[in-house]
Each structure stands twice: as C-alpha cells, then as structure tokens.
Short mmCIF file of C-alpha atoms in Angstrom, two decimals:
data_model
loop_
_atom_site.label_atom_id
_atom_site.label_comp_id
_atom_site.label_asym_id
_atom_site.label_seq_id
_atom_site.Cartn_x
_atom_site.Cartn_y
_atom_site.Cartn_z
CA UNK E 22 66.66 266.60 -195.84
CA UNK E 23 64.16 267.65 -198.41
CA UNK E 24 60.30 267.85 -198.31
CA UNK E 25 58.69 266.64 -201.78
CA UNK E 26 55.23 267.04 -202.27
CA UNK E 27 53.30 263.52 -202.92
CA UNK E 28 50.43 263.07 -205.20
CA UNK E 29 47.76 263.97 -202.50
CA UNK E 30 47.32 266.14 -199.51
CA UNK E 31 50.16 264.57 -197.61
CA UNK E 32 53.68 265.46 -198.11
CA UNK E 33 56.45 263.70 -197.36
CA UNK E 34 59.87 264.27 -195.65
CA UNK E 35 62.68 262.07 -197.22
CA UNK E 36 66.38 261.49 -195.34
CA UNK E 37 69.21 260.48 -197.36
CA UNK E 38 72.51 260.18 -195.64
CA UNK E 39 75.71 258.94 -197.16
CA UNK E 40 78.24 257.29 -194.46
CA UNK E 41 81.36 255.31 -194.40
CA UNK E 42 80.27 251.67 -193.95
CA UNK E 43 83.26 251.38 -191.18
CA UNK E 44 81.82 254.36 -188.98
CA UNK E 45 79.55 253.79 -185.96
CA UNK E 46 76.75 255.27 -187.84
CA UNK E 47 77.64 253.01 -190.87
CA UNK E 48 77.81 249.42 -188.51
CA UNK E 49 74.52 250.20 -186.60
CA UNK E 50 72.85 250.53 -190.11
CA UNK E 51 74.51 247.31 -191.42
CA UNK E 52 73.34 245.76 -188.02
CA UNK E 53 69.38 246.76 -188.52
CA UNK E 54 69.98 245.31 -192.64
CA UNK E 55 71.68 242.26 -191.35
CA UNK E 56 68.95 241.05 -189.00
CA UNK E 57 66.58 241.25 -191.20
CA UNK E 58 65.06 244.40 -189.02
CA UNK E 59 62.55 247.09 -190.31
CA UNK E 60 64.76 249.74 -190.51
CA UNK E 61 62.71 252.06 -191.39
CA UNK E 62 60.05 251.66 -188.24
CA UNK E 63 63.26 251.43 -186.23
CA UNK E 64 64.78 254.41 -187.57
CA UNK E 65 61.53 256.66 -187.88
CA UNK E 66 60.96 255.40 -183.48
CA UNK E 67 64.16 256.55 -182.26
CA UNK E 68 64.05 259.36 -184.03
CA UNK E 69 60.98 260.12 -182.60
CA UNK E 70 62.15 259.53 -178.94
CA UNK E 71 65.26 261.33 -179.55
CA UNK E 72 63.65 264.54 -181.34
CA UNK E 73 60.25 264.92 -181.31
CA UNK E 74 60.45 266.46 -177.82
CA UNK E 75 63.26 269.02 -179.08
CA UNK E 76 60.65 270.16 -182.47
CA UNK E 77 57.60 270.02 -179.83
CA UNK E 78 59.78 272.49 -177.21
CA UNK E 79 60.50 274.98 -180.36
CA UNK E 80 56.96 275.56 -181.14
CA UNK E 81 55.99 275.61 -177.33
CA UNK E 82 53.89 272.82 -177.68
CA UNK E 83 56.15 270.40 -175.74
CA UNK E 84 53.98 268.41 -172.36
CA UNK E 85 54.93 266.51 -169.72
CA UNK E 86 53.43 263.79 -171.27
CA UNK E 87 55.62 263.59 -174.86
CA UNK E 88 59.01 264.36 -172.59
CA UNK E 89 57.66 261.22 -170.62
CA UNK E 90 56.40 259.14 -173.38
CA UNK E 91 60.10 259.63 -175.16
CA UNK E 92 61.73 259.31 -172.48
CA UNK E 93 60.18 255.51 -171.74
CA UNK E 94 61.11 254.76 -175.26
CA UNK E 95 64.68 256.21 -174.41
CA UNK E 96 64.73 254.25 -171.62
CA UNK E 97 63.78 250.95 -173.08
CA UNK E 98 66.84 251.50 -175.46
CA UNK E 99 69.13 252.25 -172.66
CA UNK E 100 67.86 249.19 -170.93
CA UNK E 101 68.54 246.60 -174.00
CA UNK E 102 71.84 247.98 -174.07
CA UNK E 103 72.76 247.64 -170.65
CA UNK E 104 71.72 244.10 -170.81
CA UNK E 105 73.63 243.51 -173.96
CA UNK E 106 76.41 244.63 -172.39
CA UNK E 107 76.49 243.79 -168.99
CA UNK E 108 76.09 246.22 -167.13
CA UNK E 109 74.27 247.20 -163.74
CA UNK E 110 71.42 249.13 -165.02
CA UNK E 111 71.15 252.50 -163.54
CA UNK E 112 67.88 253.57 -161.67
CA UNK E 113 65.93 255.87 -162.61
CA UNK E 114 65.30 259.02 -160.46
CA UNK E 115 62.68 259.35 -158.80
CA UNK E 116 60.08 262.22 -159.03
CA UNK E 117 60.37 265.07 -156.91
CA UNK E 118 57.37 265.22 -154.38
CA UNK E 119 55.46 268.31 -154.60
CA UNK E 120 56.00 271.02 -151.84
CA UNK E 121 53.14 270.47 -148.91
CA UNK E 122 51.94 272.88 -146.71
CA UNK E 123 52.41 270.02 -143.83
CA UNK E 124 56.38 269.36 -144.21
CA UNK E 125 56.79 268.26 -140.64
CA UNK E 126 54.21 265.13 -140.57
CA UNK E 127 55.56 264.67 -144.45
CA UNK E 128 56.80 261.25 -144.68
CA UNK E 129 58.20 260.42 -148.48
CA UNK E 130 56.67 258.24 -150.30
CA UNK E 131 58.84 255.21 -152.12
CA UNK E 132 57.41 255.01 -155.97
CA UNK E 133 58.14 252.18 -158.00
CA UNK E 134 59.46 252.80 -161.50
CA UNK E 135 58.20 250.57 -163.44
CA UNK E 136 60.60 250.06 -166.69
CA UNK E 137 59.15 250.54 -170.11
CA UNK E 138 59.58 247.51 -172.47
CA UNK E 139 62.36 247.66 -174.79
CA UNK E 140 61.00 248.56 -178.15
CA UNK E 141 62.61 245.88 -179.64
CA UNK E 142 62.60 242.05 -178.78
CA UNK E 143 64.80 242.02 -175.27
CA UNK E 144 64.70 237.75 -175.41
CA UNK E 145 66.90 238.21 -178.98
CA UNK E 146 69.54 240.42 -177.31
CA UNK E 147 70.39 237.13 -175.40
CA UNK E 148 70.48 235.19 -178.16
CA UNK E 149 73.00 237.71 -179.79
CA UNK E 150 75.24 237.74 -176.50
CA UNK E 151 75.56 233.78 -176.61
#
C-alpha cells in the first residue's frame, strides 16, 4: 500500500496486489470483472465492513454504532452466501438484556432481528444458482 499525494488537499491511498488468477483471491476478482460489477465500490464496501472497525478500535474511536453498522453489512454478505449455497441461515444472537434491579418479575423480552439487505442484488444470486 502506498499513500501518494493528489493535486489538492486530498490524498489518496492506492492498493495494488498481484495474485495467481487460479487462487481464491484471484477467482473472486475474475468473478466481480466478469459480471460486469463495480469492483471498485465492491471492494472499497467490504473492506470497509471488514476493517474499518479494527482502524476505528486502534485509535479508540471505535462505537457501538460502526461495530453494528459493519456488522449489518457483514451480515448481508453472509446472508447472500448462505442463499447461494443452500444453506440454513444461522440466527443471529440476540442482545443481552441489561441487568434490572427487579430480576424476579423480569420476564425476557423476544426481539426480532431484522436482517440487513444484502449489499448486492440478492434476486441475481438466483439467477446465478439456476
């Protein structure tokens, strides 16, 4: 990774990565060039999900509301793929309750987890899986 100052105020950060075109790495970036994707929106959104909340937690800065921002975008990903594939998609936890003073009339409460959308097109998926 390098940082190169642009003509401006605003620098930028630019990723190059060399990979075998046969690796995992290599196939998922053929995928996003084959259909005709925006790879770099796609790439520059999971990254975001994935990291953001890792940079945010080494300068101390990181809330409860980026972990749970990335982790609906995280989610939606895991979702997609778990349609793709087939599979039973897991439920989420749910939150812990917070500790009342009143624990013998506390009756848990059921909350629904609603699941973030996918942030890609969920209805293509389908199409791929035939």
């Amino acid at each position: 990774m390098t940082s190169e100052p642009q003509k401006g105020k605003t620098q930028f950060l630019q990723i190059r990565i060399q990979l075998n075109r046969s690796s995992r790495l290599g196939l998922a970036c053929e995928y996003l060039s084959q259909h005709n994707l925006n790879q770099n929106d796609e790439v520059k959104q999971f990254l975001e999900a994935g990291f953001y909340p890792l940079a945010m937690s080494v300068q101390g800065k990181l809330t409860r509301e980026i972990a749970a921002e990335c982790i609906g975008k995280l989610r939606g990903y895991i979702y997609a793929i778990e349609q793709l594939a087939g599979l039973e998609s897991m439920p989420a936890p749910l939150p812990r309750h917070q500790e009342r003073d009143d624990r013998d009339d506390f009756e848990e409460e059921m909350v629904e987890e609603v699941l973030p959308k996918p942030p890609f097109d969920i209805d293509g998926i389908y199409k791929l899986k035939g």
